[in-house]
Coordinates of C-alpha atoms in Angstrom, one line a residue:
M1 CA 11.7 -54.3 67.2
H2 CA 14.6 -52.2 67.9
P3 CA 14.5 -48.9 65.9
R4 CA 17.7 -49.4 64.0
R5 CA 16.7 -52.9 62.7
H6 CA 13.2 -51.7 61.6
R7 CA 15.1 -48.7 59.3
A8 CA 17.1 -51.4 58.0
A9 CA 14.2 -53.7 57.1
R10 CA 12.3 -50.9 55.4
K11 CA 15.5 -50.0 53.5
E12 CA 15.7 -53.8 52.4
I13 CA 12.0 -53.5 51.2
F14 CA 12.5 -50.5 49.3
K15 CA 15.4 -51.9 47.5
I16 CA 13.5 -55.2 46.5
A17 CA 10.7 -52.9 45.4
L18 CA 12.6 -50.8 43.0
V19 CA 14.6 -53.8 41.8
N20 CA 11.1 -55.3 40.8
N21 CA 10.1 -51.9 39.4
H22 CA 13.0 -51.8 37.2
I23 CA 12.3 -55.5 36.0
E24 CA 8.8 -54.5 35.2
F25 CA 10.1 -51.3 33.4
R26 CA 12.5 -53.2 31.5
K27 CA 9.8 -55.8 30.6
M28 CA 7.5 -52.9 29.7
G29 CA 10.1 -51.3 27.3
K30 CA 10.8 -54.3 25.6
E31 CA 7.0 -54.9 24.8
E32 CA 6.8 -51.4 23.8
K33 CA 9.7 -51.7 21.6
K34 CA 8.4 -54.9 20.2
R35 CA 5.0 -53.2 19.5
K36 CA 6.7 -50.2 17.9
L37 CA 8.6 -52.5 15.6
E38 CA 5.6 -54.3 14.5
E39 CA 3.9 -51.0 13.8
A40 CA 7.1 -49.7 11.8
E41 CA 7.1 -52.9 10.0
L42 CA 3.4 -52.8 9.1
S43 CA 3.9 -49.2 8.0
S44 CA 6.7 -50.1 5.8
N45 CA 4.8 -53.1 4.1
V46 CA 2.1 -50.7 3.5
D47 CA 4.5 -48.2 1.9
K48 CA 6.1 -50.9 0.0
K49 CA 2.5 -52.1 -1.5
L50 CA 1.5 -48.6 -2.3
K51 CA 4.6 -48.1 -4.1
K52 CA 4.3 -51.4 -5.8
D53 CA 0.6 -50.5 -6.6
K54 CA 1.5 -47.2 -7.9
K55 CA 4.5 -48.6 -10.3
E56 CA 2.0 -51.4 -11.8
K57 CA -0.4 -48.4 -12.3
K58 CA 2.4 -46.4 -14.0
E59 CA 3.4 -49.3 -16.1
K60 CA -0.1 -50.0 -17.1
K61 CA -0.6 -46.8 -18.1
D62 CA 2.7 -46.3 -20.0
K63 CA 2.2 -49.7 -21.8
K64 CA -1.3 -48.4 -22.6
D65 CA 0.0 -45.1 -24.1
K66 CA 2.7 -46.8 -25.9
K67 CA 0.0 -49.1 -27.4
D68 CA -2.3 -46.3 -28.3
K69 CA 0.7 -44.5 -29.8
K70 CA 1.7 -47.6 -32.0
E71 CA -1.9 -48.0 -32.8
K72 CA -2.0 -44.3 -34.0
K73 CA 1.1 -44.2 -36.0
D74 CA 0.1 -47.4 -37.7
K75 CA -3.0 -45.9 -38.6
S76 CA -1.4 -42.7 -39.8
E77 CA 1.0 -44.8 -41.9
K78 CA -1.6 -46.9 -43.2
K79 CA -3.5 -43.7 -44.5
D80 CA -0.2 -42.0 -45.7
K81 CA 0.5 -45.3 -47.7
K82 CA -3.2 -45.7 -48.9
E83 CA -3.3 -42.2 -50.1
K84 CA 0.1 -42.4 -51.9
K85 CA -1.4 -45.6 -53.5
D86 CA -4.6 -43.9 -54.5
K87 CA -2.6 -41.1 -55.9
K88 CA -0.3 -43.5 -57.8
E89 CA -3.3 -45.3 -59.3
K90 CA -4.9 -41.9 -60.0
R91 CA -2.0 -41.2 -62.0
E92 CA -1.5 -44.3 -63.5
N93 CA -5.5 -44.2 -64.8
E94 CA -4.9 -40.6 -66.0
L95 CA -1.6 -41.6 -67.9
K96 CA -3.6 -44.7 -69.4
E97 CA -6.4 -42.4 -70.2
V98 CA -4.4 -40.0 -71.9
K99 CA -2.6 -42.7 -74.0
T100 CA -5.9 -44.4 -74.9
E101 CA -7.2 -40.8 -76.2
N102 CA -3.9 -40.1 -78.0
T103 CA -4.1 -43.7 -79.6
K104 CA -7.7 -42.9 -81.1
V105 CA -6.5 -39.7 -82.0
I106 CA -3.5 -41.1 -84.0
E107 CA -6.2 -44.2 -85.3
K108 CA -8.7 -41.5 -86.3
D109 CA -6.4 -39.0 -88.1
S110 CA -2.6 -39.5 -88.4
N111 CA -2.4 -36.1 -90.0
Q112 CA -3.2 -34.1 -87.2
P113 CA -0.4 -33.1 -84.7
S114 CA -0.2 -34.5 -81.2
S115 CA -0.4 -32.8 -77.8
L116 CA 1.3 -33.0 -74.4
D117 CA 0.9 -36.2 -72.1
G118 CA 0.5 -38.5 -75.0
P119 CA 3.0 -40.0 -77.3
Y120 CA 4.0 -37.1 -79.4
V121 CA 3.9 -37.6 -83.1
Q122 CA 4.9 -35.4 -85.7
S123 CA 2.4 -34.1 -88.0
K124 CA 1.9 -34.9 -91.7
A125 CA 2.6 -31.0 -92.6
L126 CA 5.8 -31.1 -90.4
N127 CA 7.0 -34.6 -92.2
E128 CA 6.6 -33.0 -95.6
V129 CA 8.8 -30.2 -95.0
L130 CA 12.1 -30.5 -96.9
E131 CA 15.0 -31.8 -94.7
A132 CA 17.1 -28.9 -96.7
D133 CA 14.8 -26.6 -94.9
I134 CA 14.8 -27.9 -91.6
K135 CA 18.8 -27.8 -92.1
T136 CA 18.7 -24.3 -93.5
F137 CA 16.4 -22.8 -90.1
L138 CA 18.9 -24.6 -87.6
T139 CA 21.9 -23.1 -89.2
D140 CA 20.4 -19.6 -89.7
N141 CA 19.5 -19.5 -85.9
E142 CA 22.7 -21.2 -84.8
I143 CA 20.7 -24.0 -83.1
S144 CA 22.3 -26.9 -81.8
I145 CA 20.6 -30.0 -79.8
E146 CA 21.8 -32.4 -77.8
D147 CA 19.5 -35.4 -77.6
P148 CA 20.3 -38.5 -75.3
H149 CA 16.9 -40.1 -76.1
N150 CA 17.8 -40.1 -79.9
L151 CA 14.1 -38.9 -80.9
S152 CA 15.4 -36.5 -83.9
L153 CA 12.1 -34.5 -83.6
R154 CA 12.1 -31.7 -86.2
P155 CA 11.4 -27.9 -85.1
L156 CA 8.0 -26.6 -85.5
L157 CA 8.3 -24.0 -88.3
K158 CA 4.8 -22.8 -88.3
F159 CA 2.2 -23.0 -85.6
S160 CA -0.3 -25.0 -88.0
Q161 CA 2.1 -27.8 -87.5
V162 CA 1.1 -28.6 -83.9
S163 CA -2.2 -29.0 -82.4
F164 CA -3.2 -27.1 -79.0
V165 CA -6.5 -26.6 -77.3
E166 CA -8.6 -23.9 -78.7
E167 CA -8.0 -21.2 -76.1
V168 CA -4.1 -21.7 -76.3
Q169 CA -4.3 -21.5 -80.1
K170 CA -6.0 -18.6 -80.5
A171 CA -3.5 -16.7 -77.9
I172 CA -0.6 -17.8 -80.0
S173 CA -2.0 -17.2 -83.5
K174 CA -1.3 -13.3 -83.0
F175 CA 2.4 -14.3 -83.5
P176 CA 3.7 -14.9 -87.0
S177 CA 5.5 -18.0 -86.1
P178 CA 7.2 -19.8 -83.0
T179 CA 10.6 -18.4 -82.2
P180 CA 13.8 -20.6 -82.5
I181 CA 13.5 -21.8 -78.8
Q182 CA 9.9 -22.4 -78.8
A183 CA 10.2 -24.2 -82.3
V184 CA 12.7 -26.5 -81.2
S185 CA 11.8 -27.3 -77.5
W186 CA 7.8 -27.7 -78.0
P187 CA 8.4 -31.1 -79.5
Y188 CA 10.4 -32.6 -76.6
L189 CA 8.3 -30.9 -74.1
L190 CA 5.3 -32.5 -75.6
S191 CA 7.1 -35.7 -75.4
N192 CA 7.2 -35.3 -71.9
K193 CA 10.9 -34.6 -71.6
D194 CA 13.2 -32.5 -69.3
V195 CA 14.5 -29.9 -71.4
I196 CA 17.7 -27.1 -71.0
G197 CA 17.1 -24.2 -73.1
V198 CA 20.2 -21.9 -73.6
A199 CA 19.2 -19.0 -75.4
E200 CA 19.6 -14.9 -75.4
T201 CA 17.2 -13.0 -73.3
G202 CA 14.3 -11.9 -75.5
S203 CA 13.8 -15.2 -77.4
G204 CA 10.1 -16.0 -76.1
K205 CA 11.4 -18.4 -73.5
T206 CA 8.3 -17.6 -71.2
F207 CA 5.7 -19.1 -73.9
A208 CA 8.4 -21.8 -74.7
F209 CA 7.4 -23.3 -71.4
G210 CA 4.1 -21.7 -70.6
V211 CA 2.1 -23.1 -73.9
P212 CA 2.8 -26.7 -73.3
A213 CA 2.0 -26.2 -69.6
V214 CA -1.3 -24.5 -69.9
D215 CA -2.2 -26.8 -72.6
S216 CA -2.1 -29.9 -70.6
I217 CA -3.8 -28.3 -67.5
L218 CA -6.8 -27.3 -69.9
R219 CA -6.7 -30.6 -71.9
H220 CA -7.1 -32.8 -69.0
N221 CA -8.9 -30.4 -66.6
K222 CA -6.0 -30.6 -63.8
K223 CA -6.8 -29.3 -60.4
G224 CA -4.3 -27.7 -57.8
L225 CA -1.1 -26.2 -58.0
K226 CA 0.5 -28.1 -61.0
V227 CA 2.9 -25.5 -62.4
L228 CA 5.6 -23.8 -60.5
C229 CA 8.2 -21.4 -62.2
L230 CA 11.3 -19.7 -59.9
S231 CA 12.8 -16.5 -61.2
P232 CA 15.5 -14.6 -59.8
T233 CA 13.8 -11.2 -59.3
R234 CA 10.6 -9.7 -58.5
E235 CA 10.6 -7.6 -61.7
L236 CA 11.0 -10.8 -63.8
A237 CA 8.6 -12.8 -62.0
L238 CA 5.9 -10.1 -62.5
Q239 CA 6.7 -10.0 -66.3
I240 CA 6.4 -13.8 -66.5
Y241 CA 3.0 -13.6 -64.6
D242 CA 1.5 -11.0 -66.6
N243 CA 2.4 -13.2 -69.9
L244 CA 0.9 -16.3 -68.6
E245 CA -2.3 -14.2 -67.3
E246 CA -2.3 -13.2 -71.3
L247 CA -1.9 -16.9 -72.4
T248 CA -4.5 -18.0 -69.8
H249 CA -7.1 -15.2 -70.4
N250 CA -10.8 -16.4 -70.7
T251 CA -9.7 -20.1 -69.4
P252 CA -10.7 -21.2 -65.7
I253 CA -6.7 -21.2 -64.7
S254 CA -5.7 -19.1 -62.0
S255 CA -2.0 -18.0 -61.5
V256 CA -0.2 -16.2 -58.6
A257 CA 2.9 -14.3 -58.6
I258 CA 4.9 -14.8 -55.3
Y259 CA 7.7 -12.2 -54.4
G260 CA 8.8 -10.1 -51.5
G261 CA 8.5 -6.3 -51.0
V262 CA 4.5 -6.8 -50.5
S263 CA 1.9 -8.3 -48.1
K264 CA 2.1 -12.2 -47.9
Q265 CA -1.6 -12.6 -47.0
D266 CA -2.8 -11.8 -50.5
Q267 CA -0.3 -14.2 -52.0
I268 CA -1.3 -17.1 -49.2
E269 CA -5.0 -16.9 -50.4
K270 CA -4.5 -16.8 -54.1
I271 CA -2.2 -19.8 -54.2
R272 CA -4.9 -21.9 -52.5
N273 CA -6.8 -22.0 -55.6
A274 CA -3.9 -21.2 -58.4
S275 CA -3.1 -23.9 -61.2
I276 CA 0.4 -21.8 -61.7
A277 CA 2.8 -20.1 -59.6
V278 CA 5.6 -17.8 -60.4
A279 CA 7.9 -17.1 -57.3
T280 CA 11.2 -15.7 -56.4
P281 CA 13.0 -18.1 -54.3
G282 CA 13.3 -16.1 -51.0
R283 CA 9.7 -15.2 -50.5
L284 CA 8.7 -18.9 -51.5
V285 CA 11.1 -20.1 -49.0
D286 CA 9.5 -18.0 -46.2
L287 CA 6.1 -19.5 -46.9
L288 CA 7.4 -23.0 -47.0
E289 CA 9.1 -22.5 -43.7
D290 CA 6.0 -21.4 -42.1
N291 CA 3.9 -24.5 -43.8
L292 CA 1.7 -22.3 -46.0
V293 CA 2.3 -23.7 -49.1
D294 CA 2.2 -27.1 -50.4
L295 CA 4.3 -28.3 -53.7
S296 CA 3.5 -31.9 -53.6
T297 CA 1.3 -31.7 -56.6
V298 CA 3.5 -29.8 -58.9
E299 CA 4.2 -31.7 -62.1
Y300 CA 6.0 -29.0 -64.1
L301 CA 9.0 -27.2 -62.5
V302 CA 10.4 -24.4 -64.5
L303 CA 14.0 -22.7 -63.4
D304 CA 14.1 -19.4 -65.4
E305 CA 17.3 -17.4 -65.7
A306 CA 18.8 -20.1 -63.6
D307 CA 22.6 -18.8 -64.2
R308 CA 21.4 -15.5 -62.6
M309 CA 19.6 -17.3 -59.5
L310 CA 22.9 -19.0 -58.7
D311 CA 24.7 -15.7 -59.2
K312 CA 22.5 -14.0 -56.7
G313 CA 23.1 -16.9 -54.1
F314 CA 20.1 -18.4 -54.2
E315 CA 21.2 -22.0 -54.9
E316 CA 20.4 -23.6 -51.2
H317 CA 16.8 -22.1 -51.5
I318 CA 16.6 -23.6 -55.2
K319 CA 17.6 -27.0 -53.6
M320 CA 15.1 -26.6 -50.6
I321 CA 12.5 -25.8 -52.9
I322 CA 13.0 -28.6 -55.5
G323 CA 13.1 -30.9 -52.2
R324 CA 9.0 -30.1 -51.4
T325 CA 8.1 -31.2 -55.1
P326 CA 7.8 -34.7 -56.4
E327 CA 10.7 -36.8 -57.2
K328 CA 12.4 -35.8 -60.5
S329 CA 11.0 -39.0 -62.0
Q330 CA 7.5 -37.7 -61.1
R331 CA 7.8 -34.4 -62.3
Q332 CA 8.9 -32.6 -65.9
T333 CA 11.7 -30.0 -65.1
L334 CA 12.7 -27.3 -67.6
M335 CA 15.6 -25.0 -67.1
F336 CA 16.5 -21.9 -69.1
T337 CA 19.7 -20.0 -68.9
A338 CA 21.5 -17.4 -71.1
T339 CA 24.9 -19.0 -70.0
W340 CA 26.0 -22.6 -69.6
P341 CA 28.6 -22.3 -66.3
K342 CA 29.7 -25.4 -63.9
E343 CA 27.0 -24.4 -61.2
V344 CA 24.4 -24.6 -63.8
R345 CA 25.3 -28.0 -65.4
D346 CA 25.8 -29.3 -61.7
L347 CA 22.4 -28.2 -61.0
A348 CA 20.9 -29.9 -63.9
S349 CA 22.5 -33.1 -63.5
E350 CA 21.3 -33.4 -59.7
F351 CA 17.5 -32.2 -60.6
M352 CA 16.8 -33.3 -63.9
V353 CA 16.4 -36.9 -65.7
S354 CA 18.3 -37.3 -69.1
P355 CA 17.4 -33.8 -70.1
V356 CA 17.4 -32.5 -73.7
K357 CA 19.7 -29.4 -74.3
V358 CA 18.6 -26.8 -77.0
T359 CA 21.0 -23.9 -77.5
V360 CA 20.2 -21.2 -79.7
G361 CA 23.1 -18.9 -81.0
D362 CA 26.8 -19.5 -80.0
R363 CA 26.5 -19.5 -76.2
D364 CA 29.9 -21.1 -75.2
E365 CA 31.2 -17.8 -75.6
L366 CA 29.8 -14.5 -74.2
S367 CA 27.8 -13.0 -77.1
A368 CA 25.5 -10.2 -78.0
N369 CA 22.3 -10.1 -80.1
K370 CA 23.5 -9.5 -83.6
R371 CA 20.5 -7.4 -84.5
I372 CA 21.6 -4.7 -82.2
T373 CA 23.8 -1.9 -83.5
Q374 CA 26.1 -1.3 -80.9
I375 CA 28.4 2.1 -80.5
V376 CA 30.6 2.6 -78.0
E377 CA 32.4 6.2 -77.3
V378 CA 35.4 6.8 -75.3
I379 CA 34.8 9.9 -73.4
D380 CA 35.8 11.9 -70.3
P381 CA 34.2 10.9 -67.1
R382 CA 33.2 14.7 -66.6
D383 CA 31.4 14.9 -70.1
K384 CA 28.7 12.0 -69.4
E385 CA 25.9 14.0 -68.5
R386 CA 26.3 16.6 -71.0
K387 CA 26.8 13.8 -73.8
L388 CA 23.5 12.1 -72.3
L389 CA 21.5 15.2 -73.2
Q390 CA 22.9 15.3 -76.7
L391 CA 22.1 11.6 -77.3
L392 CA 18.4 12.2 -76.1
K393 CA 18.0 15.0 -78.7
K394 CA 19.5 12.9 -81.4
Y395 CA 17.6 9.6 -80.7
Q396 CA 14.1 11.4 -79.8
S397 CA 13.8 14.1 -82.7
G398 CA 11.5 14.1 -85.5
S399 CA 9.3 11.1 -86.3
N400 CA 11.1 9.4 -83.5
K401 CA 10.3 11.8 -80.6
N402 CA 8.2 9.1 -78.9
D403 CA 10.7 6.5 -79.2
K404 CA 11.6 4.4 -75.9
I405 CA 15.0 4.9 -74.5
L406 CA 16.1 2.9 -71.6
I407 CA 19.3 4.7 -69.7
F408 CA 21.4 2.7 -67.6
A409 CA 23.4 4.2 -64.4
L410 CA 25.5 2.1 -62.2
Y411 CA 24.4 3.0 -58.8
K412 CA 21.1 3.9 -57.1
K413 CA 22.9 7.6 -56.2
E414 CA 24.2 8.2 -59.7
A415 CA 20.4 7.1 -60.8
L416 CA 18.8 9.8 -58.4
R417 CA 21.2 12.4 -59.6
V418 CA 20.6 11.7 -63.5
E419 CA 16.8 11.7 -62.6
G420 CA 16.8 15.3 -61.3
L421 CA 18.9 16.5 -64.4
L422 CA 16.6 14.9 -66.9
Q423 CA 13.6 16.7 -65.2
R424 CA 15.4 19.9 -64.6
N425 CA 15.6 19.6 -68.5
G426 CA 11.8 19.2 -69.2
Y427 CA 11.9 15.4 -69.4
T428 CA 9.3 13.1 -68.2
V429 CA 11.5 10.1 -66.9
S430 CA 10.3 6.7 -65.0
A431 CA 13.0 5.4 -62.5
V432 CA 13.8 1.7 -61.4
H433 CA 16.3 1.5 -58.5
G434 CA 16.6 0.0 -55.2
D435 CA 16.0 3.3 -53.3
L436 CA 12.1 2.8 -54.6
T437 CA 9.4 0.5 -52.9
Q438 CA 8.1 -2.5 -54.8
Q439 CA 4.8 -0.4 -55.6
Q440 CA 6.9 2.4 -57.1
R441 CA 9.3 0.3 -59.3
T442 CA 6.0 -1.6 -60.5
G443 CA 4.5 1.7 -61.3
A444 CA 7.5 3.0 -63.3
L445 CA 7.7 -0.1 -65.4
G446 CA 3.8 0.0 -66.2
R447 CA 4.1 3.6 -67.5
F448 CA 7.2 2.9 -69.5
K449 CA 5.6 -0.3 -71.3
L450 CA 2.2 1.9 -71.9
G451 CA 4.0 4.5 -73.3
E452 CA 2.9 7.2 -70.9
S453 CA 6.7 7.9 -70.5
S454 CA 9.3 7.5 -73.3
L455 CA 12.3 7.4 -71.0
M456 CA 13.3 5.1 -68.4
L457 CA 16.1 5.2 -66.1
A458 CA 17.5 2.1 -64.3
T459 CA 20.2 0.3 -62.3
D460 CA 21.0 -3.3 -63.3
V461 CA 17.7 -4.6 -61.5
A462 CA 16.2 -4.3 -64.8
A463 CA 18.9 -5.4 -67.0
R464 CA 17.9 -9.3 -66.9
G465 CA 15.0 -11.1 -68.3
L466 CA 12.5 -8.0 -68.6
D467 CA 10.6 -7.8 -71.8
I468 CA 9.7 -4.4 -72.2
P469 CA 8.3 -3.8 -75.8
N470 CA 9.6 -1.8 -78.4
V471 CA 12.8 -0.3 -76.9
K472 CA 14.4 1.5 -79.7
V473 CA 17.6 2.7 -77.7
V474 CA 19.6 1.5 -74.8
I475 CA 22.2 4.1 -73.3
N476 CA 24.6 2.9 -70.9
L477 CA 25.6 5.9 -69.3
T478 CA 28.0 4.0 -66.9
F479 CA 29.5 0.8 -68.0
P480 CA 28.6 -2.0 -65.7
L481 CA 30.8 -4.0 -63.6
T482 CA 31.1 -7.0 -65.7
A483 CA 30.8 -7.6 -69.5
E484 CA 27.9 -10.4 -69.0
D485 CA 26.0 -7.5 -67.5
Y486 CA 26.7 -5.4 -70.5
V487 CA 25.3 -8.1 -72.7
H488 CA 22.0 -8.2 -70.5
R489 CA 21.9 -4.5 -70.7
I490 CA 21.6 -4.2 -74.3
G491 CA 19.6 -7.2 -74.7
R492 CA 16.6 -4.7 -73.8
T493 CA 16.4 -3.7 -77.2
G494 CA 16.3 -5.8 -80.7
R495 CA 13.9 -8.3 -78.9
A496 CA 11.6 -10.8 -80.7
G497 CA 13.3 -10.3 -84.0
K498 CA 13.7 -6.6 -84.3
T499 CA 16.6 -4.2 -84.4
G500 CA 17.8 -2.0 -82.0
I501 CA 20.6 0.6 -80.8
A502 CA 23.0 0.2 -78.1
H503 CA 25.0 3.7 -77.1
T504 CA 27.6 3.0 -74.5
L505 CA 29.8 5.8 -72.9
F506 CA 33.4 4.2 -72.1
T507 CA 35.8 6.0 -69.9
E508 CA 39.1 5.2 -68.3
H509 CA 37.6 4.1 -65.1
E510 CA 36.5 1.0 -67.0
K511 CA 39.7 0.1 -69.2
H512 CA 40.0 -3.4 -67.3
L513 CA 37.3 -4.6 -69.2
S514 CA 38.1 -3.1 -72.4
G515 CA 39.4 -6.6 -73.8
A516 CA 35.8 -8.3 -72.8
L517 CA 34.0 -5.4 -74.4
M518 CA 36.1 -5.6 -77.8
N519 CA 35.6 -9.4 -78.0
I520 CA 32.0 -8.8 -77.7
L521 CA 32.1 -6.1 -80.7
R522 CA 33.9 -8.4 -82.9
G523 CA 31.6 -11.3 -82.1
A524 CA 28.5 -9.4 -83.3
N525 CA 30.7 -7.9 -86.4
Q526 CA 30.4 -4.4 -84.8
P527 CA 33.3 -1.7 -85.2
V528 CA 35.8 -1.4 -82.4
P529 CA 36.8 2.2 -81.9
D530 CA 40.4 3.1 -82.0
E531 CA 40.0 4.9 -78.7
L532 CA 39.1 1.6 -77.2
L533 CA 42.0 -0.3 -78.8
K534 CA 44.3 2.4 -76.8
F535 CA 43.3 0.5 -73.5
G536 CA 44.8 -2.8 -74.5
G537 CA 43.0 -6.4 -74.8
H538 CA 43.2 -7.1 -71.1
T539 CA 39.9 -9.0 -70.0
K540 CA 39.0 -9.1 -66.3
K541 CA 37.6 -12.6 -64.7
K542 CA 34.4 -12.5 -64.2
T543 CA 33.9 -12.3 -60.0
H544 CA 30.8 -13.8 -58.1
S545 CA 28.2 -11.4 -56.9
V546 CA 28.6 -12.1 -53.3
Y547 CA 32.2 -13.4 -52.8
G548 CA 34.0 -10.9 -55.2
A549 CA 37.2 -12.1 -56.6
F550 CA 37.8 -14.5 -53.8
Y551 CA 34.9 -16.9 -55.2
K552 CA 35.6 -20.7 -55.8
D553 CA 33.7 -23.2 -57.6
D554 CA 34.3 -25.7 -54.4
M555 CA 33.4 -23.2 -51.6
S556 CA 31.1 -24.7 -49.2
G557 CA 29.8 -24.1 -45.7
K558 CA 26.9 -23.9 -43.9
S559 CA 24.0 -21.3 -44.7
A560 CA 22.4 -19.0 -42.7
K561 CA 19.7 -19.9 -40.2
K562 CA 16.4 -18.3 -40.2
I563 CA 16.0 -17.4 -36.4
K564 CA 12.0 -16.5 -35.7
F565 CA 10.9 -14.8 -32.4
D566 CA 7.6 -15.0 -30.9
D567 CA 5.4 -11.7 -30.9

């Protein structure tokens, strides 16, 4: 073959082979692609199956958790319902037992006076008192009663006209007779009615609510926290606590005082076994927010010095505390107040059930205790401290040298200065003001009460509610900011039916309060000095302790929120 043709043939054979190889390659590429697609599809199906299985597994788990949660909730609700039902049945059984017991007592001897938690029935001795004597008692003590239940219960003029358990009867027997607020309120409290007592300070309000409460706990052997008393200040809370401790002496009843300025731990431990708690709103709210106190067993709620608590801005705290106690139909609520302003009326209408209102004295107008001799001297402001030393010599001379005298200053700086002045002049003086710790204030009050010191110097922290026995004279070194505070200051003397003297140093700096002071003096049949008349009869409107002259009755807004940080 010719070499040229041979090369052409070889070239043709190469082309054919190349084409065949290309065809084979394309064929192989399609199969590989097909295989890869099949593998991808298989992998996708596996992923889908896994996802499906995972989803089904999650749905099953969620369904099971939801079912468990529902069962747990149902179980909890059933438990709560059962507990509530048991509590209700227990309470109903207790009431039935009490009613049965009281019915037996009445059937046995209708002449015996009845007691708390049963149908109160007036004793034969009380029924035999002449109606004229009852009217004389009500008139002489300026007592008015607003009773929506129309029970027409007579006041208890003697302890023998009512029967309490032996321990209580023994504790009250050292007094000659019930005070007016006790005489009138006890029959309604023993009838399980809500009661509002409007009366001057020093009228025996602590025993007015304490005696029926303690009698009920002892009579029916009640367990747990049954009585809660709210008080505006630490000092008043401690005073109420001391009085209740005296009342419950030699009984199994345990009481606790809950107030700020001291450690919480001791109070938390004591309240677990206490039947009675006396508390200031601020500290009690702290314990409630930390879930350290349970008020669900309280049957007897007392708001003492209710007007003062509202003045101090405790309204929201009071509402929160009451909200943690049983419904108002399931508890007995008492409110004691020296005045009857709109804010107190609103509180009563919201948290009390058809309360009986007992008023002792003319409380519609600001008035002072008529057993107190009021002396007002108008002097130059620069002469006050010299005059104070003269008054101390006058009132602590001869047989009166150990008489207790309470001196009021307006501010703690003034109190510190006067305390130094008295000490330099040889006087032993106890002081109560804002710069002292709670322990120092408590110690000073204790020394004054025990007679270790016959002089006490205080700012208005001691003016309200404190029962300091046998204070003969109150000296107002500086007139207070309001006429109401003046009435409460001088109310530290002339308590429990005794007489007292209130000596006030008045200066031109207080002339805007001259009209209100003159009204108080005239209302108590006290002389008005000519020097005071020169200032005129202007009366300054009372201002709010927080908002001052800008306060309005309809002010509202969000209250401050307590923020806690982790340790």
